[in-house]
PDB file of C-alpha atoms in Angstrom:
ATOM      1  CA  UNK A 286      92.356 108.002  98.885  1.00 42.00           C
ATOM      2  CA  UNK A 287      91.414 105.779 101.784  1.00 56.00           C
ATOM      3  CA  UNK A 288      94.473 103.529 101.906  1.00 86.00           C
ATOM      4  CA  UNK A 289      97.860 104.929 102.859  1.00 96.00           C
ATOM      5  CA  UNK A 290     100.338 105.084  99.996  1.00 98.00           C
ATOM      6  CA  UNK A 291     103.308 102.707 100.190  1.00 98.00           C
ATOM      7  CA  UNK A 292     106.885 103.652  99.339  1.00 98.00           C
ATOM      8  CA  UNK A 293     108.811 100.705  97.874  1.00 98.00           C
ATOM      9  CA  UNK A 294     112.536 100.643  97.121  1.00 96.00           C
ATOM     10  CA  UNK A 295     113.372  98.293  94.253  1.00 93.00           C
ATOM     11  CA  UNK A 296     116.618  96.358  94.219  1.00 91.00           C
ATOM     12  CA  UNK A 297     117.769  94.966  90.879  1.00 87.00           C
ATOM     13  CA  UNK A 298     119.837  91.924  91.822  1.00 88.00           C
ATOM     14  CA  UNK A 299     122.461  90.500  89.440  1.00 86.00           C
ATOM     15  CA  UNK A 300     124.540  87.525  90.594  1.00 83.00           C
ATOM     16  CA  UNK A 301     123.906  88.389  94.224  1.00 86.00           C
ATOM     17  CA  UNK A 302     124.667  92.148  93.970  1.00 87.00           C
ATOM     18  CA  UNK A 303     122.394  95.165  93.568  1.00 86.00           C
ATOM     19  CA  UNK A 304     122.901  96.980  90.257  1.00 83.00           C
ATOM     20  CA  UNK A 305     121.316 100.015  88.601  1.00 70.00           C
ATOM     21  CA  UNK A 306     121.435 101.560  85.142  1.00 58.00           C
ATOM     22  CA  UNK A 307     119.443 103.828  82.834  1.00 51.00           C
ATOM     23  CA  UNK A 308     116.757 102.078  80.761  1.00 49.00           C
ATOM     24  CA  UNK A 309     118.220  98.774  82.026  1.00 52.00           C
ATOM     25  CA  UNK A 310     121.639  99.508  80.434  1.00 56.00           C
ATOM     26  CA  UNK A 311     125.066 100.544  81.775  1.00 64.00           C
ATOM     27  CA  UNK A 312     124.590  98.721  85.059  1.00 69.00           C
ATOM     28  CA  UNK A 313     126.723  99.776  88.010  1.00 72.00           C
ATOM     29  CA  UNK A 314     127.158  98.128  91.390  1.00 77.00           C
ATOM     30  CA  UNK A 315     124.988  99.522  94.183  1.00 77.00           C
ATOM     31  CA  UNK A 316     125.864  97.190  97.034  1.00 84.00           C
ATOM     32  CA  UNK A 317     124.899  94.075  98.946  1.00 90.00           C
ATOM     33  CA  UNK A 318     121.151  93.359  98.740  1.00 91.00           C
ATOM     34  CA  UNK A 319     120.816  92.138 102.322  1.00 93.00           C
ATOM     35  CA  UNK A 320     122.599  95.215 103.722  1.00 92.00           C
ATOM     36  CA  UNK A 321     120.530  97.559 101.556  1.00 91.00           C
ATOM     37  CA  UNK A 322     117.305  95.785 102.499  1.00 93.00           C
ATOM     38  CA  UNK A 323     118.113  96.116 106.209  1.00 94.00           C
ATOM     39  CA  UNK A 324     118.868  99.808 105.731  1.00 93.00           C
ATOM     40  CA  UNK A 325     115.569 100.401 103.939  1.00 94.00           C
ATOM     41  CA  UNK A 326     113.674  98.523 106.626  1.00 94.00           C
ATOM     42  CA  UNK A 327     115.200 100.807 109.233  1.00 94.00           C
ATOM     43  CA  UNK A 328     114.532 103.918 107.120  1.00 95.00           C
ATOM     44  CA  UNK A 329     110.804 103.294 106.899  1.00 96.00           C
ATOM     45  CA  UNK A 330     110.258 101.475 103.607  1.00 97.00           C
ATOM     46  CA  UNK A 331     106.783  99.932 103.529  1.00 98.00           C
ATOM     47  CA  UNK A 332     107.797  97.044 101.289  1.00 97.00           C
ATOM     48  CA  UNK A 333     110.796  95.905  99.257  1.00 97.00           C
ATOM     49  CA  UNK A 334     111.003  94.532  95.745  1.00 96.00           C
ATOM     50  CA  UNK A 335     113.855  92.374  94.453  1.00 93.00           C
ATOM     51  CA  UNK A 336     114.143  91.898  90.707  1.00 88.00           C
ATOM     52  CA  UNK A 337     116.533  89.230  89.526  1.00 88.00           C
ATOM     53  CA  UNK A 338     117.882  90.882  86.390  1.00 79.00           C
ATOM     54  CA  UNK A 339     119.876  87.841  85.268  1.00 73.00           C
ATOM     55  CA  UNK A 340     116.851  85.636  85.916  1.00 61.00           C
ATOM     56  CA  UNK A 341     118.595  82.573  84.548  1.00 55.00           C
ATOM     57  CA  UNK A 342     118.051  79.191  86.111  1.00 54.00           C
ATOM     58  CA  UNK A 343     121.729  79.253  87.084  1.00 58.00           C
ATOM     59  CA  UNK A 344     121.253  82.437  89.069  1.00 63.00           C
ATOM     60  CA  UNK A 345     118.126  81.151  90.793  1.00 74.00           C
ATOM     61  CA  UNK A 346     119.957  79.485  93.679  1.00 78.00           C
ATOM     62  CA  UNK A 347     121.901  82.703  94.333  1.00 81.00           C
ATOM     63  CA  UNK A 348     118.665  84.668  94.491  1.00 87.00           C
ATOM     64  CA  UNK A 349     116.987  82.111  96.773  1.00 91.00           C
ATOM     65  CA  UNK A 350     119.869  82.495  99.196  1.00 92.00           C
ATOM     66  CA  UNK A 351     119.636  86.320  99.041  1.00 92.00           C
ATOM     67  CA  UNK A 352     115.882  86.128  99.711  1.00 95.00           C
ATOM     68  CA  UNK A 353     116.434  83.781 102.654  1.00 96.00           C
ATOM     69  CA  UNK A 354     119.087  86.045 104.216  1.00 95.00           C
ATOM     70  CA  UNK A 355     116.977  89.152 103.616  1.00 94.00           C
ATOM     71  CA  UNK A 356     113.819  87.651 105.113  1.00 95.00           C
ATOM     72  CA  UNK A 357     115.765  87.005 108.325  1.00 94.00           C
ATOM     73  CA  UNK A 358     116.749  90.697 108.493  1.00 90.00           C
ATOM     74  CA  UNK A 359     113.588  92.611 107.626  1.00 92.00           C
ATOM     75  CA  UNK A 360     110.004  92.598 108.811  1.00 91.00           C
ATOM     76  CA  UNK A 361     108.253  94.298 105.894  1.00 95.00           C
ATOM     77  CA  UNK A 362     106.730  92.552 102.861  1.00 96.00           C
ATOM     78  CA  UNK A 363     109.224  91.363 100.260  1.00 97.00           C
ATOM     79  CA  UNK A 364     108.268  90.896  96.603  1.00 97.00           C
ATOM     80  CA  UNK A 365     110.626  88.910  94.375  1.00 96.00           C
ATOM     81  CA  UNK A 366     110.456  88.862  90.581  1.00 93.00           C
ATOM     82  CA  UNK A 367     112.558  87.949  87.589  1.00 87.00           C
ATOM     83  CA  UNK A 368     112.555  84.495  86.051  1.00 86.00           C
ATOM     84  CA  UNK A 369     109.364  83.392  87.825  1.00 92.00           C
ATOM     85  CA  UNK A 370     107.722  81.036  85.341  1.00 93.00           C
ATOM     86  CA  UNK A 371     105.520  78.612  87.250  1.00 96.00           C
ATOM     87  CA  UNK A 372     103.612  77.981  90.484  1.00 97.00           C
ATOM     88  CA  UNK A 373     106.574  75.850  91.595  1.00 96.00           C
ATOM     89  CA  UNK A 374     108.928  78.847  91.235  1.00 94.00           C
ATOM     90  CA  UNK A 375     106.522  80.853  93.392  1.00 97.00           C
ATOM     91  CA  UNK A 376     106.413  78.051  95.956  1.00 97.00           C
ATOM     92  CA  UNK A 377     110.222  78.019  96.174  1.00 95.00           C
ATOM     93  CA  UNK A 378     110.441  81.783  96.706  1.00 96.00           C
ATOM     94  CA  UNK A 379     107.640  81.865  99.276  1.00 97.00           C
ATOM     95  CA  UNK A 380     109.358  79.088 101.226  1.00 97.00           C
ATOM     96  CA  UNK A 381     112.597  81.106 101.157  1.00 96.00           C
ATOM     97  CA  UNK A 382     110.785  84.037 102.782  1.00 97.00           C
ATOM     98  CA  UNK A 383     109.248  86.110  99.977  1.00 97.00           C
ATOM     99  CA  UNK A 384     105.740  87.465 100.675  1.00 98.00           C
ATOM    100  CA  UNK A 385     104.805  88.056  97.037  1.00 98.00           C
ATOM    101  CA  UNK A 386     106.178  87.109  93.644  1.00 98.00           C
ATOM    102  CA  UNK A 387     106.366  89.262  90.548  1.00 97.00           C
ATOM    103  CA  UNK A 388     105.761  87.737  87.122  1.00 95.00           C
ATOM    104  CA  UNK A 389     106.203  89.374  83.748  1.00 93.00           C
ATOM    105  CA  UNK A 390     107.564  87.564  80.683  1.00 91.00           C
ATOM    106  CA  UNK A 391     106.115  84.170  81.630  1.00 93.00           C
ATOM    107  CA  UNK A 392     102.618  85.655  81.857  1.00 97.00           C
ATOM    108  CA  UNK A 393     102.952  87.130  78.377  1.00 96.00           C
ATOM    109  CA  UNK A 394     104.131  83.779  77.012  1.00 95.00           C
ATOM    110  CA  UNK A 395     101.372  81.825  78.778  1.00 97.00           C
ATOM    111  CA  UNK A 396      98.670  83.963  80.419  1.00 98.00           C
ATOM    112  CA  UNK A 397      97.109  80.881  82.092  1.00 98.00           C
ATOM    113  CA  UNK A 398      99.966  80.893  84.603  1.00 98.00           C
ATOM    114  CA  UNK A 399      98.355  83.935  86.280  1.00 98.00           C
ATOM    115  CA  UNK A 400      95.241  82.006  87.328  1.00 98.00           C
ATOM    116  CA  UNK A 401      97.308  78.910  88.165  1.00 98.00           C
ATOM    117  CA  UNK A 402      99.376  80.898  90.671  1.00 98.00           C
ATOM    118  CA  UNK A 403      96.466  82.856  92.153  1.00 98.00           C
ATOM    119  CA  UNK A 404      94.344  79.725  92.567  1.00 98.00           C
ATOM    120  CA  UNK A 405      97.132  77.839  94.310  1.00 98.00           C
ATOM    121  CA  UNK A 406      98.421  80.577  96.618  1.00 98.00           C
ATOM    122  CA  UNK A 407      95.774  83.329  96.590  1.00 98.00           C
ATOM    123  CA  UNK A 408      96.005  86.394  94.397  1.00 97.00           C
ATOM    124  CA  UNK A 409      97.562  88.449  97.202  1.00 97.00           C
ATOM    125  CA  UNK A 410     100.930  86.818  96.420  1.00 98.00           C
ATOM    126  CA  UNK A 411     100.895  87.674  92.708  1.00 98.00           C
ATOM    127  CA  UNK A 412     102.301  90.981  91.470  1.00 98.00           C
ATOM    128  CA  UNK A 413     101.945  91.312  87.716  1.00 98.00           C
ATOM    129  CA  UNK A 414     104.866  93.372  86.437  1.00 96.00           C
ATOM    130  CA  UNK A 415     104.413  95.311  83.201  1.00 97.00           C
ATOM    131  CA  UNK A 416     107.215  97.129  81.348  1.00 95.00           C
ATOM    132  CA  UNK A 417     105.328  99.560  79.112  1.00 97.00           C
ATOM    133  CA  UNK A 418     106.677 101.992  76.536  1.00 96.00           C
ATOM    134  CA  UNK A 419     105.134 104.576  74.277  1.00 94.00           C
ATOM    135  CA  UNK A 420     104.613 103.577  70.673  1.00 92.00           C
ATOM    136  CA  UNK A 421     105.863 106.407  68.471  1.00 77.00           C
ATOM    137  CA  UNK A 422     106.805 106.847  64.840  1.00 64.00           C
ATOM    138  CA  UNK A 423     110.386 106.097  65.924  1.00 60.00           C
ATOM    139  CA  UNK A 424     109.408 102.792  67.551  1.00 53.00           C
ATOM    140  CA  UNK A 425     111.098  99.898  65.705  1.00 54.00           C
ATOM    141  CA  UNK A 426     109.328  98.427  62.708  1.00 52.00           C
ATOM    142  CA  UNK A 427     107.082  95.500  63.366  1.00 48.00           C
ATOM    143  CA  UNK A 428     105.614  97.137  66.447  1.00 47.00           C
ATOM    144  CA  UNK A 429     101.842  97.095  66.511  1.00 49.00           C
ATOM    145  CA  UNK A 430     100.256 100.522  66.751  1.00 54.00           C
ATOM    146  CA  UNK A 431      98.427  99.887  69.999  1.00 63.00           C
ATOM    147  CA  UNK A 432      95.136 101.577  70.758  1.00 89.00           C
ATOM    148  CA  UNK A 433      96.305 103.174  74.004  1.00 94.00           C
ATOM    149  CA  UNK A 434      99.638 104.289  72.571  1.00 95.00           C
ATOM    150  CA  UNK A 435     101.502 102.074  75.062  1.00 96.00           C
ATOM    151  CA  UNK A 436     102.977  98.666  74.312  1.00 96.00           C
ATOM    152  CA  UNK A 437     104.058  95.832  76.620  1.00 97.00           C
ATOM    153  CA  UNK A 438     107.762  95.021  76.288  1.00 94.00           C
ATOM    154  CA  UNK A 439     110.037  92.230  77.495  1.00 89.00           C
ATOM    155  CA  UNK A 440     113.788  91.805  77.988  1.00 78.00           C
ATOM    156  CA  UNK A 441     114.213  95.045  79.902  1.00 74.00           C
ATOM    157  CA  UNK A 442     112.257  97.041  77.369  1.00 81.00           C
ATOM    158  CA  UNK A 443     114.378  95.908  74.439  1.00 82.00           C
ATOM    159  CA  UNK A 444     111.759  93.687  72.831  1.00 89.00           C
ATOM    160  CA  UNK A 445     108.268  94.786  71.843  1.00 93.00           C
ATOM    161  CA  UNK A 446     105.330  92.390  72.020  1.00 94.00           C
ATOM    162  CA  UNK A 447     102.691  94.271  70.060  1.00 94.00           C
ATOM    163  CA  UNK A 448     100.375  93.860  73.072  1.00 96.00           C
ATOM    164  CA  UNK A 449      98.481  96.976  74.108  1.00 97.00           C
ATOM    165  CA  UNK A 450      99.563  97.728  77.666  1.00 97.00           C
ATOM    166  CA  UNK A 451      96.153  98.923  78.852  1.00 97.00           C
ATOM    167  CA  UNK A 452      94.307  95.989  77.290  1.00 97.00           C
ATOM    168  CA  UNK A 453      96.848  93.691  78.997  1.00 98.00           C
ATOM    169  CA  UNK A 454      96.120  95.329  82.364  1.00 98.00           C
ATOM    170  CA  UNK A 455      92.420  94.550  81.905  1.00 98.00           C
ATOM    171  CA  UNK A 456      93.195  90.962  80.945  1.00 98.00           C
ATOM    172  CA  UNK A 457      95.537  90.214  83.856  1.00 98.00           C
ATOM    173  CA  UNK A 458      93.014  91.744  86.249  1.00 98.00           C
ATOM    174  CA  UNK A 459      90.383  89.312  85.004  1.00 98.00           C
ATOM    175  CA  UNK A 460      92.800  86.379  85.146  1.00 98.00           C
ATOM    176  CA  UNK A 461      93.487  86.846  88.853  1.00 98.00           C
ATOM    177  CA  UNK A 462      96.518  89.089  89.376  1.00 98.00           C
ATOM    178  CA  UNK A 463      96.590  90.654  92.836  1.00 98.00           C
ATOM    179  CA  UNK A 464      98.537  93.820  92.135  1.00 98.00           C
ATOM    180  CA  UNK A 465     100.140  95.572  89.167  1.00 98.00           C
ATOM    181  CA  UNK A 466     103.686  96.915  89.076  1.00 98.00           C
ATOM    182  CA  UNK A 467     103.652  99.357  86.183  1.00 98.00           C
ATOM    183  CA  UNK A 468     107.075 100.399  84.962  1.00 96.00           C
ATOM    184  CA  UNK A 469     107.476 103.106  82.337  1.00 97.00           C
ATOM    185  CA  UNK A 470     110.410 102.055  80.158  1.00 94.00           C
ATOM    186  CA  UNK A 471     110.608 105.572  78.742  1.00 94.00           C
ATOM    187  CA  UNK A 472     111.023 107.093  82.196  1.00 94.00           C
ATOM    188  CA  UNK A 473     113.080 104.302  83.810  1.00 89.00           C
ATOM    189  CA  UNK A 474     116.298 105.642  85.306  1.00 82.00           C
ATOM    190  CA  UNK A 475     115.844 109.117  83.820  1.00 89.00           C
ATOM    191  CA  UNK A 476     114.863 110.766  87.154  1.00 92.00           C
ATOM    192  CA  UNK A 477     112.583 113.147  85.242  1.00 96.00           C
ATOM    193  CA  UNK A 478     109.314 112.103  86.887  1.00 97.00           C
ATOM    194  CA  UNK A 479     106.737 109.345  86.492  1.00 98.00           C
ATOM    195  CA  UNK A 480     104.726 108.866  83.283  1.00 98.00           C
ATOM    196  CA  UNK A 481     101.450 110.317  84.534  1.00 98.00           C
ATOM    197  CA  UNK A 482      99.474 109.581  81.382  1.00 97.00           C
ATOM    198  CA  UNK A 483     100.379 105.900  81.625  1.00 98.00           C
ATOM    199  CA  UNK A 484      99.359 105.785  85.302  1.00 98.00           C
ATOM    200  CA  UNK A 485      96.022 107.478  84.596  1.00 98.00           C
ATOM    201  CA  UNK A 486      95.167 105.077  81.772  1.00 98.00           C
ATOM    202  CA  UNK A 487      96.110 102.099  83.948  1.00 98.00           C
ATOM    203  CA  UNK A 488      94.007 103.393  86.845  1.00 98.00           C
ATOM    204  CA  UNK A 489      90.956 103.586  84.579  1.00 98.00           C
ATOM    205  CA  UNK A 490      91.553  99.995  83.427  1.00 98.00           C
ATOM    206  CA  UNK A 491      91.816  98.205  86.786  1.00 98.00           C
ATOM    207  CA  UNK A 492      90.661  98.291  90.391  1.00 97.00           C
ATOM    208  CA  UNK A 493      93.769  96.397  91.542  1.00 98.00           C
ATOM    209  CA  UNK A 494      96.429  98.134  93.641  1.00 98.00           C
ATOM    210  CA  UNK A 495      98.769  99.937  91.249  1.00 98.00           C
ATOM    211  CA  UNK A 496     102.485 100.439  91.894  1.00 98.00           C
ATOM    212  CA  UNK A 497     104.016 103.234  89.804  1.00 98.00           C
ATOM    213  CA  UNK A 498     107.631 102.707  88.746  1.00 97.00           C
ATOM    214  CA  UNK A 499     110.120 104.511  86.548  1.00 95.00           C
ATOM    215  CA  UNK A 500     111.275 108.106  86.652  1.00 95.00           C
ATOM    216  CA  UNK A 501     111.471 109.195  90.296  1.00 96.00           C
ATOM    217  CA  UNK A 502     114.217 111.782  90.731  1.00 96.00           C
ATOM    218  CA  UNK A 503     113.135 114.179  93.490  1.00 97.00           C
ATOM    219  CA  UNK A 504     110.572 113.948  96.315  1.00 98.00           C
ATOM    220  CA  UNK A 505     108.202 116.221  94.391  1.00 98.00           C
ATOM    221  CA  UNK A 506     107.777 113.572  91.699  1.00 98.00           C
ATOM    222  CA  UNK A 507     105.834 111.267  94.030  1.00 98.00           C
ATOM    223  CA  UNK A 508     102.591 113.223  94.741  1.00 98.00           C
ATOM    224  CA  UNK A 509     101.616 113.611  91.039  1.00 98.00           C
ATOM    225  CA  UNK A 510     101.935 109.842  90.576  1.00 98.00           C
ATOM    226  CA  UNK A 511      99.524 109.270  93.455  1.00 98.00           C
ATOM    227  CA  UNK A 512      97.105 111.910  92.163  1.00 98.00           C
ATOM    228  CA  UNK A 513      97.220 110.128  88.781  1.00 98.00           C
ATOM    229  CA  UNK A 514      96.087 106.900  90.465  1.00 98.00           C
ATOM    230  CA  UNK A 515      99.046 105.071  92.020  1.00 98.00           C
ATOM    231  CA  UNK A 516      98.498 103.234  95.318  1.00 98.00           C
ATOM    232  CA  UNK A 517     102.232 102.773  95.816  1.00 98.00           C
ATOM    233  CA  UNK A 518     105.373 104.389  94.435  1.00 98.00           C
ATOM    234  CA  UNK A 519     108.567 102.533  93.643  1.00 97.00           C
ATOM    235  CA  UNK A 520     112.085 103.835  93.074  1.00 95.00           C
ATOM    236  CA  UNK A 521     115.588 102.428  92.902  1.00 89.00           C
ATOM    237  CA  UNK A 522     118.701 104.472  92.151  1.00 84.00           C
ATOM    238  CA  UNK A 523     117.612 107.643  93.972  1.00 91.00           C
ATOM    239  CA  UNK A 524     117.375 105.591  97.172  1.00 91.00           C
ATOM    240  CA  UNK A 525     120.430 103.382  96.543  1.00 85.00           C
ATOM    241  CA  UNK A 526     122.759 106.307  95.898  1.00 83.00           C
ATOM    242  CA  UNK A 527     121.151 108.339  98.697  1.00 88.00           C
ATOM    243  CA  UNK A 528     120.004 111.198  96.503  1.00 92.00           C
ATOM    244  CA  UNK A 529     116.762 111.070  98.473  1.00 95.00           C
ATOM    245  CA  UNK A 530     115.512 109.327 101.605  1.00 96.00           C
ATOM    246  CA  UNK A 531     112.267 107.437 102.055  1.00 97.00           C
ATOM    247  CA  UNK A 532     111.302 109.990 104.714  1.00 97.00           C
ATOM    248  CA  UNK A 533     111.704 112.833 102.192  1.00 98.00           C
ATOM    249  CA  UNK A 534     109.502 111.019  99.684  1.00 98.00           C
ATOM    250  CA  UNK A 535     106.825 110.510 102.333  1.00 98.00           C
ATOM    251  CA  UNK A 536     107.081 114.124 103.537  1.00 98.00           C
ATOM    252  CA  UNK A 537     106.490 115.402 100.001  1.00 98.00           C
ATOM    253  CA  UNK A 538     103.298 113.354  99.770  1.00 98.00           C
ATOM    254  CA  UNK A 539     102.109 114.330 103.251  1.00 98.00           C
ATOM    255  CA  UNK A 540     102.603 117.985 102.313  1.00 98.00           C
ATOM    256  CA  UNK A 541      99.974 117.480  99.594  1.00 97.00           C
ATOM    257  CA  UNK A 542      97.513 115.771 101.934  1.00 97.00           C
ATOM    258  CA  UNK A 543      98.325 112.226 100.846  1.00 98.00           C
ATOM    259  CA  UNK A 544      98.160 109.619 103.623  1.00 97.00           C
ATOM    260  CA  UNK A 545     101.379 107.634 103.954  1.00 97.00           C
ATOM    261  CA  UNK A 546     102.290 104.774 106.275  1.00 92.00           C
TER     262      UNK A 546
END
């Protein structure tokens, strides 16, 4: 791999606080986002991602203020997602200090928004976030049996869309996304390792930079994700609760000959 792999802590922000749960449930407080962001900047994070988990219009002003305060503290790229529905939302976040914006549900509802954002700001600002889960015999009724075996979900993985996750990756690539944040809903918060099959399928479907998310528990989980095709690795609770440092994650990858920043 020619480009150095990025390590990205993800902060789920709810009403101005960082929270974390398992499979997006049982959220517990993990601290002040600006303080955590500053700590990660000092610890060697390559980028940061904020996800507004309330993502309501009422919480938007709170998030804007958090982004503004964070941008004053850190000097690494900041991606902000959650509730981004239009080019104007992107404009507001970029003006507050975000470097990139993540979009998920709004792109599923109206795929044209992808090209609208990338044409107005350049595709380098647009991170297309995908919450994918395996379709099994236990998957709720009404779920389409997707060709790849992975389905796009919304609402923190609680609602299926019937959209094949790998077909969606191809589509958003063509529509002008700049990067893909691929979150395995099955692995999210479990700390049992990344979904390598999902990463491999995604890698075959797109040439865009691919951020693997969901399942990191120990430093040794990161190299297999990169070997499967990830250009960046993202984790949340293991960093927030100091079960692992960014340096340990990078050391594990370096030990397997993977270039890190």
